[in-house]
PDB file of C-alpha atoms and ligand atoms in Angstrom:
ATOM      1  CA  UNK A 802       0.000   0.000   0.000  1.00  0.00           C
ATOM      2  CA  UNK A 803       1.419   3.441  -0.562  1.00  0.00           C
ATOM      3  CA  UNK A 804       1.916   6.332   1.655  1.00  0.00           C
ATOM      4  CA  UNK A 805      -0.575   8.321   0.669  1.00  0.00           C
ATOM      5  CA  UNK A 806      -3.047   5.786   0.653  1.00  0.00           C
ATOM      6  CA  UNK A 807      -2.387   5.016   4.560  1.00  0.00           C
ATOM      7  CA  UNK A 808      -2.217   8.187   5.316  1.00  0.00           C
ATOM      8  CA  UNK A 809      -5.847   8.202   4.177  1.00  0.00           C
ATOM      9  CA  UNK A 810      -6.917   5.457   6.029  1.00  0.00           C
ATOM     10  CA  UNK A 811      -5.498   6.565   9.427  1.00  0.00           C
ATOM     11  CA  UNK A 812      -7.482   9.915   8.721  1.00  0.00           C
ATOM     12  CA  UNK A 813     -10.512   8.024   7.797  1.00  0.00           C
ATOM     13  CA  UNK A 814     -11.188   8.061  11.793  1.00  0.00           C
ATOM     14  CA  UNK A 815     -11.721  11.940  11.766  1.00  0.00           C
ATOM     15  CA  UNK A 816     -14.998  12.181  12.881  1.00  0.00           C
ATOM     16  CA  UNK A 817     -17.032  15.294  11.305  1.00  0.00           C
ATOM     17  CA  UNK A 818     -18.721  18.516  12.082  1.00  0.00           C
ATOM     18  CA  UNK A 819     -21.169  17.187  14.747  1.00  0.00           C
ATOM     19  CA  UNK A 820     -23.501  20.727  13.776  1.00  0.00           C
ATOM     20  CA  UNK A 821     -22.285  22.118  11.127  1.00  0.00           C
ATOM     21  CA  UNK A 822     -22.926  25.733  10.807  1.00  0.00           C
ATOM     22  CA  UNK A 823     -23.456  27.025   6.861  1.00  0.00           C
ATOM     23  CA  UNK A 824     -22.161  30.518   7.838  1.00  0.00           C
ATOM     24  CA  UNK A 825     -18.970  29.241   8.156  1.00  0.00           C
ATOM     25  CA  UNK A 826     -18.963  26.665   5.452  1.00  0.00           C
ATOM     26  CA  UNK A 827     -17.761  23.860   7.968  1.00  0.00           C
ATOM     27  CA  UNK A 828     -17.512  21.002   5.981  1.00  0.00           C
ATOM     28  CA  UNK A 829     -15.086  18.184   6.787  1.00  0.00           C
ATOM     29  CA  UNK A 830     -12.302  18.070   4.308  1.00  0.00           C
ATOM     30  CA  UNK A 831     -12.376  14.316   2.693  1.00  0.00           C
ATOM     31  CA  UNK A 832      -9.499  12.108   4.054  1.00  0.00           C
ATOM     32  CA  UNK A 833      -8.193  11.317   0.375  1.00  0.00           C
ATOM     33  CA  UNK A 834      -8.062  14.720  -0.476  1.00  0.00           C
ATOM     34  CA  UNK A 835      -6.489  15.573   2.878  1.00  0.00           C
ATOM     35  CA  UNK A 836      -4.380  12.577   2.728  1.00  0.00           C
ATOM     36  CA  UNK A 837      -3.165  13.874  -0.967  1.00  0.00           C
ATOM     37  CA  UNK A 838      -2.175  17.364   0.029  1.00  0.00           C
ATOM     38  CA  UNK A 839       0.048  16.391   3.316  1.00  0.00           C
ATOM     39  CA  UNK A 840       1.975  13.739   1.066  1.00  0.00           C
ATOM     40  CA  UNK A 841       2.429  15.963  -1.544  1.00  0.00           C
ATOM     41  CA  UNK A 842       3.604  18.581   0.862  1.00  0.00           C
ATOM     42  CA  UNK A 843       5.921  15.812   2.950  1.00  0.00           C
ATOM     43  CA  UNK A 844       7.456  14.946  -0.164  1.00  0.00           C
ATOM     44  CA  UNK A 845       8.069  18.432  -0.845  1.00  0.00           C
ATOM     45  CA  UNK A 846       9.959  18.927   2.594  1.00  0.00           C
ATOM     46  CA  UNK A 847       7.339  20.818   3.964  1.00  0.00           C
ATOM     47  CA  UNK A 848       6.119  18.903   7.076  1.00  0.00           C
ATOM     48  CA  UNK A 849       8.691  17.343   8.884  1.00  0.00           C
ATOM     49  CA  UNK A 850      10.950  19.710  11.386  1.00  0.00           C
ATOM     50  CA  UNK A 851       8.432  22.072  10.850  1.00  0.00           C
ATOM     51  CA  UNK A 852       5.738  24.710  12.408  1.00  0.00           C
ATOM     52  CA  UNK A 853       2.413  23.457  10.816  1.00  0.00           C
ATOM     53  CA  UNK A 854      -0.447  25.651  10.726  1.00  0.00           C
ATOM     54  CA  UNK A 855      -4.181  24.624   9.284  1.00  0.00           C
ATOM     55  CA  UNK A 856      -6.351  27.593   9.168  1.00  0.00           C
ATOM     56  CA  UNK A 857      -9.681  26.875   9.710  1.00  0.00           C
ATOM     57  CA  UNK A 858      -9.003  23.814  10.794  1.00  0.00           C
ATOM     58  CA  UNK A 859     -12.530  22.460  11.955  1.00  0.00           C
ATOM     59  CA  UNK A 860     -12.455  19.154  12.751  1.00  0.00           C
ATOM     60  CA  UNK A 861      -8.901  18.968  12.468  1.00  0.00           C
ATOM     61  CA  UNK A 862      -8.311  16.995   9.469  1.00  0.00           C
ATOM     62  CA  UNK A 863      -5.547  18.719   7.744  1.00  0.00           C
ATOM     63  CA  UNK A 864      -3.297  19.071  11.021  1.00  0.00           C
ATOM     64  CA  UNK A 865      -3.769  15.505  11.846  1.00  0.00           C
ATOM     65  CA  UNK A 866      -2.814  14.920   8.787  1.00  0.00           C
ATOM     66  CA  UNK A 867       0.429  16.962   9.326  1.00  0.00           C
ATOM     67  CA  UNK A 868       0.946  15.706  12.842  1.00  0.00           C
ATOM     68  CA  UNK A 869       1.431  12.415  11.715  1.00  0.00           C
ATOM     69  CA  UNK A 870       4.363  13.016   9.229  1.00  0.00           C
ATOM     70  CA  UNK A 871       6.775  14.118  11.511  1.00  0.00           C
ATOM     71  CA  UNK A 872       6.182  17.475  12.003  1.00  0.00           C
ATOM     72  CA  UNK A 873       8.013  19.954  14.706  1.00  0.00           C
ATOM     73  CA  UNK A 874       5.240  21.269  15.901  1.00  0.00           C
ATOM     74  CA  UNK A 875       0.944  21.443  14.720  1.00  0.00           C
ATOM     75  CA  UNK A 876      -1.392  24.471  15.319  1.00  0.00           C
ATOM     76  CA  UNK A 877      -4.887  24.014  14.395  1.00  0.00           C
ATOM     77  CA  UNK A 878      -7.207  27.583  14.563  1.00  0.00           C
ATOM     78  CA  UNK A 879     -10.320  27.929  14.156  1.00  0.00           C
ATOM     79  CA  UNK A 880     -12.952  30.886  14.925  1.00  0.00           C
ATOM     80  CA  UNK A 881     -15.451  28.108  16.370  1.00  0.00           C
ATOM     81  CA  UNK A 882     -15.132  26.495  19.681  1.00  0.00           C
ATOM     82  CA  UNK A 883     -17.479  23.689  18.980  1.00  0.00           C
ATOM     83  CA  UNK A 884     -15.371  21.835  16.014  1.00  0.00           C
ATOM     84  CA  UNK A 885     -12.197  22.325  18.301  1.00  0.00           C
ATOM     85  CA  UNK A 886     -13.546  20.038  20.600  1.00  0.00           C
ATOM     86  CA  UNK A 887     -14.568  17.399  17.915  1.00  0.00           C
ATOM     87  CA  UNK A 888     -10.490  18.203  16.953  1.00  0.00           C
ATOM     88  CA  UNK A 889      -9.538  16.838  20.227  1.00  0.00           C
ATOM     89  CA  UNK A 890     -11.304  14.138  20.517  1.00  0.00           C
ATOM     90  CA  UNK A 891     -10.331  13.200  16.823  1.00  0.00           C
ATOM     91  CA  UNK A 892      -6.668  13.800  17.331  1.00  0.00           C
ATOM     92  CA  UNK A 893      -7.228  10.634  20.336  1.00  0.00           C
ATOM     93  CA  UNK A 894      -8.589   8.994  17.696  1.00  0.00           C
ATOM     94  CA  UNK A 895      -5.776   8.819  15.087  1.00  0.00           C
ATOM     95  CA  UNK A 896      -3.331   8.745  18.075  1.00  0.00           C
ATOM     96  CA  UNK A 897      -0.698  10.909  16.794  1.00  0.00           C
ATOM     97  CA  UNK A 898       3.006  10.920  18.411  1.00  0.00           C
ATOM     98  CA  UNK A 899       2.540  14.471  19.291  1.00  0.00           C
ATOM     99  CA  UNK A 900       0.064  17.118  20.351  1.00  0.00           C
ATOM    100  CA  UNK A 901      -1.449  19.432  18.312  1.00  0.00           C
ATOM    101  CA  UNK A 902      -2.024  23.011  19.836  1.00  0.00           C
ATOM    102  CA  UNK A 903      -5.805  23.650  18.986  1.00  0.00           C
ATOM    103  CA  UNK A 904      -6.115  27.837  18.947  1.00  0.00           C
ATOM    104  CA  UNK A 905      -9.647  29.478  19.041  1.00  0.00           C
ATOM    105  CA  UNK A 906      -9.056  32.231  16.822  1.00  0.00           C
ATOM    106  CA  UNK A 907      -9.926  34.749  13.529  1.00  0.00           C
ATOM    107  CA  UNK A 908      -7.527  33.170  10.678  1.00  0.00           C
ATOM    108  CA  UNK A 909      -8.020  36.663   8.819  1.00  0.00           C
ATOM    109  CA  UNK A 910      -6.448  38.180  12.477  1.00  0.00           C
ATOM    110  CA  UNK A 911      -4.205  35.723  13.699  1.00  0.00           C
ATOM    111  CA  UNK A 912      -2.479  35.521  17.238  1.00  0.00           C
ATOM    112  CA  UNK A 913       0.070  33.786  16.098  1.00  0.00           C
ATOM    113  CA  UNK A 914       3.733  34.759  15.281  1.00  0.00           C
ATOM    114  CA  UNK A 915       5.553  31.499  14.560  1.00  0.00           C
ATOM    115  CA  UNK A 916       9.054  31.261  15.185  1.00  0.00           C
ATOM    116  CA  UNK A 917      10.783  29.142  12.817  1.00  0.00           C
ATOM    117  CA  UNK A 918       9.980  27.696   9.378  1.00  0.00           C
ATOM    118  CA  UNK A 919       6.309  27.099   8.857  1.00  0.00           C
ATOM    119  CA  UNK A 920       4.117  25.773   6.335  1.00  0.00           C
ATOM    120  CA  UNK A 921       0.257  26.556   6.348  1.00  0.00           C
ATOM    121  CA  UNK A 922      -2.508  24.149   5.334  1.00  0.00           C
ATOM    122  CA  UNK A 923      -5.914  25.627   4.879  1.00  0.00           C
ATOM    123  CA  UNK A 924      -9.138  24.246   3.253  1.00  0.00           C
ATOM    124  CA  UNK A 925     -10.660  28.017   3.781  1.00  0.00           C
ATOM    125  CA  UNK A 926     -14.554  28.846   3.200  1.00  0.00           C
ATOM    126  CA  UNK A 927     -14.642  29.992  -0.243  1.00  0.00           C
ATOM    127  CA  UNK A 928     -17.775  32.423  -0.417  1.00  0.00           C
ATOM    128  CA  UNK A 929     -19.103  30.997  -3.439  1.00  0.00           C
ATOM    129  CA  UNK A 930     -22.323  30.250  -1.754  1.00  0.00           C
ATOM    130  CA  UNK A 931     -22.692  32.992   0.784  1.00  0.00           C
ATOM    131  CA  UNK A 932     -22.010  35.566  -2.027  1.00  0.00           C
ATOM    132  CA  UNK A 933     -19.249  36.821  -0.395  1.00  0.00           C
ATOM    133  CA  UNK A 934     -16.907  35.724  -2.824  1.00  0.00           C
ATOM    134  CA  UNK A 935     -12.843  35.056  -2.261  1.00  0.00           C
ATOM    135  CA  UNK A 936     -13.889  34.621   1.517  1.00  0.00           C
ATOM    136  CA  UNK A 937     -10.303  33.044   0.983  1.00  0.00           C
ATOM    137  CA  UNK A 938      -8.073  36.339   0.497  1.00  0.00           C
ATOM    138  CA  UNK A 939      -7.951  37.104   4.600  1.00  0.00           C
ATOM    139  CA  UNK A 940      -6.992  33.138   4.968  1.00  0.00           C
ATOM    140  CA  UNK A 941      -3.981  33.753   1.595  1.00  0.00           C
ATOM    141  CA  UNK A 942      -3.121  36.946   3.400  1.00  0.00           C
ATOM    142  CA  UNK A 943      -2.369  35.148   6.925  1.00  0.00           C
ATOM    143  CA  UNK A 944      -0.387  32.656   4.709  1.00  0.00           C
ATOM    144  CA  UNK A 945       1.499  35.451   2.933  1.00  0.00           C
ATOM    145  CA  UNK A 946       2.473  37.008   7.133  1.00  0.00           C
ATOM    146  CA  UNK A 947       3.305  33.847   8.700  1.00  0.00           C
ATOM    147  CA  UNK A 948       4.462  31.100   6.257  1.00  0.00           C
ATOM    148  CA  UNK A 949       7.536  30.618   3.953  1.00  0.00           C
ATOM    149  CA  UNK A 950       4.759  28.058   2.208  1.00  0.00           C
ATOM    150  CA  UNK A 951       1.266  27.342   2.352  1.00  0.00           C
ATOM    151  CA  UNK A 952      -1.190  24.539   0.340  1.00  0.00           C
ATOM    152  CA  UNK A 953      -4.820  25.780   0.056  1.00  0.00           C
ATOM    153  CA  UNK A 954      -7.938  24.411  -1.058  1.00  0.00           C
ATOM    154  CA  UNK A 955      -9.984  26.665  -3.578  1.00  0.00           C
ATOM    155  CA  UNK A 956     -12.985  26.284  -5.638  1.00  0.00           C
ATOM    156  CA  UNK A 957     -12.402  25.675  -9.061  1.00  0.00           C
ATOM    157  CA  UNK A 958     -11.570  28.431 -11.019  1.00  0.00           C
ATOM    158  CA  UNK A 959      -9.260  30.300  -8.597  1.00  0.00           C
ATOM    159  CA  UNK A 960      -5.839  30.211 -10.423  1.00  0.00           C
ATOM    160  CA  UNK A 961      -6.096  33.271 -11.710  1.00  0.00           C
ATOM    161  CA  UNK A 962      -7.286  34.922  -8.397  1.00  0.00           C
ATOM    162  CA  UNK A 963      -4.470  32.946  -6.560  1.00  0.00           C
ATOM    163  CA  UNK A 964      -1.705  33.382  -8.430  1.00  0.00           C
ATOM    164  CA  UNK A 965      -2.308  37.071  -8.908  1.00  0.00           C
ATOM    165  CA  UNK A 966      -2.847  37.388  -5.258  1.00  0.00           C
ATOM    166  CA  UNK A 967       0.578  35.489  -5.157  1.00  0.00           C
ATOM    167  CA  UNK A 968       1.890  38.060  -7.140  1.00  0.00           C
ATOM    168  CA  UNK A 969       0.824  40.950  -5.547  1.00  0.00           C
ATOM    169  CA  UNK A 970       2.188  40.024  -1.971  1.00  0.00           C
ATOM    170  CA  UNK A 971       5.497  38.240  -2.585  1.00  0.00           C
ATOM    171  CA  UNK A 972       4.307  34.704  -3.368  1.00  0.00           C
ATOM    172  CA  UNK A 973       4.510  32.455  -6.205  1.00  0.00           C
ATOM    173  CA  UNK A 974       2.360  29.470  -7.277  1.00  0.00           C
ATOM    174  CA  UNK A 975       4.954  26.465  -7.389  1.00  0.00           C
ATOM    175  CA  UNK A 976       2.516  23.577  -7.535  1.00  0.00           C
ATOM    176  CA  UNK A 977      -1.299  23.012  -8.962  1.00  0.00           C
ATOM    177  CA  UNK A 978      -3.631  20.391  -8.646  1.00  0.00           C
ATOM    178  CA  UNK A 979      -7.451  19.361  -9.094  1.00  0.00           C
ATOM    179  CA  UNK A 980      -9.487  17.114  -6.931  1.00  0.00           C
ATOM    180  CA  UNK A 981     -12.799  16.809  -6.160  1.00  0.00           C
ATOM    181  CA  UNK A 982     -14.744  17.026  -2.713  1.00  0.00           C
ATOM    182  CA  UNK A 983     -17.667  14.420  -2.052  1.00  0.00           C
ATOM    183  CA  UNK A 984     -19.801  16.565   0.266  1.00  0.00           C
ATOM    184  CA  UNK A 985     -22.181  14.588   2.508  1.00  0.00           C
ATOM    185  CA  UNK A 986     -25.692  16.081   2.405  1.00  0.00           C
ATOM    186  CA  UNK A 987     -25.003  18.031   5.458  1.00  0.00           C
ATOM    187  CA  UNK A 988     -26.510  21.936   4.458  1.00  0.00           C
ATOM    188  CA  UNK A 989     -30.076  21.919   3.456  1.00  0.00           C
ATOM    189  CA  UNK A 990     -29.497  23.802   0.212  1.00  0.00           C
ATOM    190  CA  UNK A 991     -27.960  20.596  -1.196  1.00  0.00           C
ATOM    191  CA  UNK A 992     -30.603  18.834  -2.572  1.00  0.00           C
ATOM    192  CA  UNK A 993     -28.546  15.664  -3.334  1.00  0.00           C
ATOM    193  CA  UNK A 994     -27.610  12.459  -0.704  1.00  0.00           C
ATOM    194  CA  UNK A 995     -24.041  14.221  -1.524  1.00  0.00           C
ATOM    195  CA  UNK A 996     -22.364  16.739  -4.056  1.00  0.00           C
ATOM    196  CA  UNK A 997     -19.123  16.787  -5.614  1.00  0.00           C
ATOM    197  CA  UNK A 998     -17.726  19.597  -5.856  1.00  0.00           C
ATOM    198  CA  UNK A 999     -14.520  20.364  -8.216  1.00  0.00           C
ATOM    199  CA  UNK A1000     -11.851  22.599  -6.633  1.00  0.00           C
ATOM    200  CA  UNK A1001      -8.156  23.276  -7.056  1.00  0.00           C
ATOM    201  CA  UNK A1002      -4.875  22.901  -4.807  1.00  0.00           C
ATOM    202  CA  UNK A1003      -2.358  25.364  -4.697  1.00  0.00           C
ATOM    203  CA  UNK A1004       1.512  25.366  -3.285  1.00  0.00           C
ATOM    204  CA  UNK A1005       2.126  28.873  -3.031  1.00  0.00           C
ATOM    205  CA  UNK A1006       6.066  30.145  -1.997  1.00  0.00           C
ATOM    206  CA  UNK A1007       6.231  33.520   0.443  1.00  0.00           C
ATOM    207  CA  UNK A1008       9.100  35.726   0.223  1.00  0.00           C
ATOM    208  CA  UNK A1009      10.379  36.249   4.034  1.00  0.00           C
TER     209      UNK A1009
HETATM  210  N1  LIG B 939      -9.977  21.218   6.980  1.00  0.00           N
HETATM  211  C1  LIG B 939     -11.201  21.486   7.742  1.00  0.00           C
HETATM  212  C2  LIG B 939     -12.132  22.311   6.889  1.00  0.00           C
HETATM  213  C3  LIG B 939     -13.131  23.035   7.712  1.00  0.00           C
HETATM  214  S1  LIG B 939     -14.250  24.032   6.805  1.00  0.00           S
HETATM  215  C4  LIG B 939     -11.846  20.158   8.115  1.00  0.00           C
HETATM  216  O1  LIG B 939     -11.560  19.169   7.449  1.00  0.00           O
HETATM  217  O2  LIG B 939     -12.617  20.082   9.066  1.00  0.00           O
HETATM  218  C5  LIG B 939     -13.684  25.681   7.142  1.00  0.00           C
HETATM  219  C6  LIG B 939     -13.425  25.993   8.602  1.00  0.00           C
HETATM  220  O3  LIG B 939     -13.027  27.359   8.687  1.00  0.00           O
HETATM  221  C7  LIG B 939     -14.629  25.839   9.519  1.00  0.00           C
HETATM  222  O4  LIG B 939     -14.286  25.010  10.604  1.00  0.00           O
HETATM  223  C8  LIG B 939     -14.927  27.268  10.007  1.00  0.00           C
HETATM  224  O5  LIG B 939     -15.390  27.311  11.355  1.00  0.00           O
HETATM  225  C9  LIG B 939     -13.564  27.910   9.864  1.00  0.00           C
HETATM  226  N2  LIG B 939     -13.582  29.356   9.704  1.00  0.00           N
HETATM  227  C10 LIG B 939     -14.401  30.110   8.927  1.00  0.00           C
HETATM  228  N3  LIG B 939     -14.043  31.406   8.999  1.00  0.00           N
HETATM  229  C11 LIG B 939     -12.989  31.471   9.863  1.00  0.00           C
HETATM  230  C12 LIG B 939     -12.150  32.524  10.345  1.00  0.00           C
HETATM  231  N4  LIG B 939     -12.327  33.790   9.962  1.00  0.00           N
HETATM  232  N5  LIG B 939     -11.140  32.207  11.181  1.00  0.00           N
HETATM  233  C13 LIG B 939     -10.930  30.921  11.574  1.00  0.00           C
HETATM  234  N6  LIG B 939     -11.675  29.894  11.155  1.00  0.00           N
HETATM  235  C14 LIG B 939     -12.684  30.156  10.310  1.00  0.00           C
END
């Protein structure tokens, strides 16, 4: 079995939002797309010996992930208390080696100043639905202050918007990649048993 595919499996066990609140587009991020972006970023370099950050981290999915690829050390933020706690109990579920730091916090505002190379992971709301559109520029900005390199999770049809907003604060897109998200029917508007939804992964580079 390959890497990624374990790593999948061992984040299989990450339970999801127990209420799910549409305002703030919490939706668990699938394990095989999860699973995809940390191996692609290990293999890169960017996880082990370093800070890991997921933005908007919900049920903790992402920094799981992270935490169990030999990280340095894994912050998970989000502005909701209610997934943190599902985070917790999910990170004594995929029994990790070490301890994630779950922060309750605004990812467009963090309180965070990380000392030392750090990577950000972020499957941000995207505002498609809400009309509030690029909901995902305060989360790129945060990446942009506090990483050397972040992965994020955009709808489809976001390179243009991210590499331009690359661009424009001292990033550059280094890596692109589709996958799709299998939503369950969790958010009333979706009038399907579940919806897949196309969206794009980005490896952006920050200046220092
Ligand atoms: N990777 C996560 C995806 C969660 S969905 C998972 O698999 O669970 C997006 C998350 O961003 C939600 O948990 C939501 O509460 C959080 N969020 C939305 N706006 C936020 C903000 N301004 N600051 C921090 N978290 C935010």
């Amino acid at each position: 079995m390959s890497t990624k595919t374990r790593l999948a499996q061992q984040l299989a066990v990450v339970a999801g939002f127990e209420d799910p609140r549409v305002d703030l587009e919490q939706y668990r991020t699938p394990p095989d797309v999860a699973a995809h972006l940390i191996h692609t970023a290990d293999l890169q370099g960017d996880i082990e010996d370093r800070i890991v950050v997921d933005l908007g981290t919900g049920t903790g999915m992402l920094a799981l992930g992270a935490v169990l690829r030999g990280p340095e050390t894994v912050v998970g933020l989000d502005l909701d208390p209610d997934p943190l706690a599902t985070a917790r109990a999910n990170e004594r579920r995929v029994a990790a080696a070490a301890d994630v730091e779950w922060v309750r916090g605004d990812a467009t505002n963090v309180p965070l100043a990380p000392d030392g190379p750090t990577t950000v992971v972020m499957n941000p709301p995207f505002g498609a639905q809400s009309g509030n559109e690029h909901a995902d520029r305060g989360f790129l900005a945060t990446a942009a202050e506090i990483s050397d390199v972040s992965y994020s999770i955009h709808n489809a049809g976001s390179q243009d918007f991210v590499e331009s907003f690359a661009a424009d604060n001292g990033g550059t897109v280094t890596h692109a990649f589709a996958a799709e998200l299998d939503l369950p029917h969790q958010f009333e508007f979706h009038d399907s048993a579940s919806q897949t939804i196309d969206v794009e992964v980005f490896r952006v580079a920050w200046d220092d």
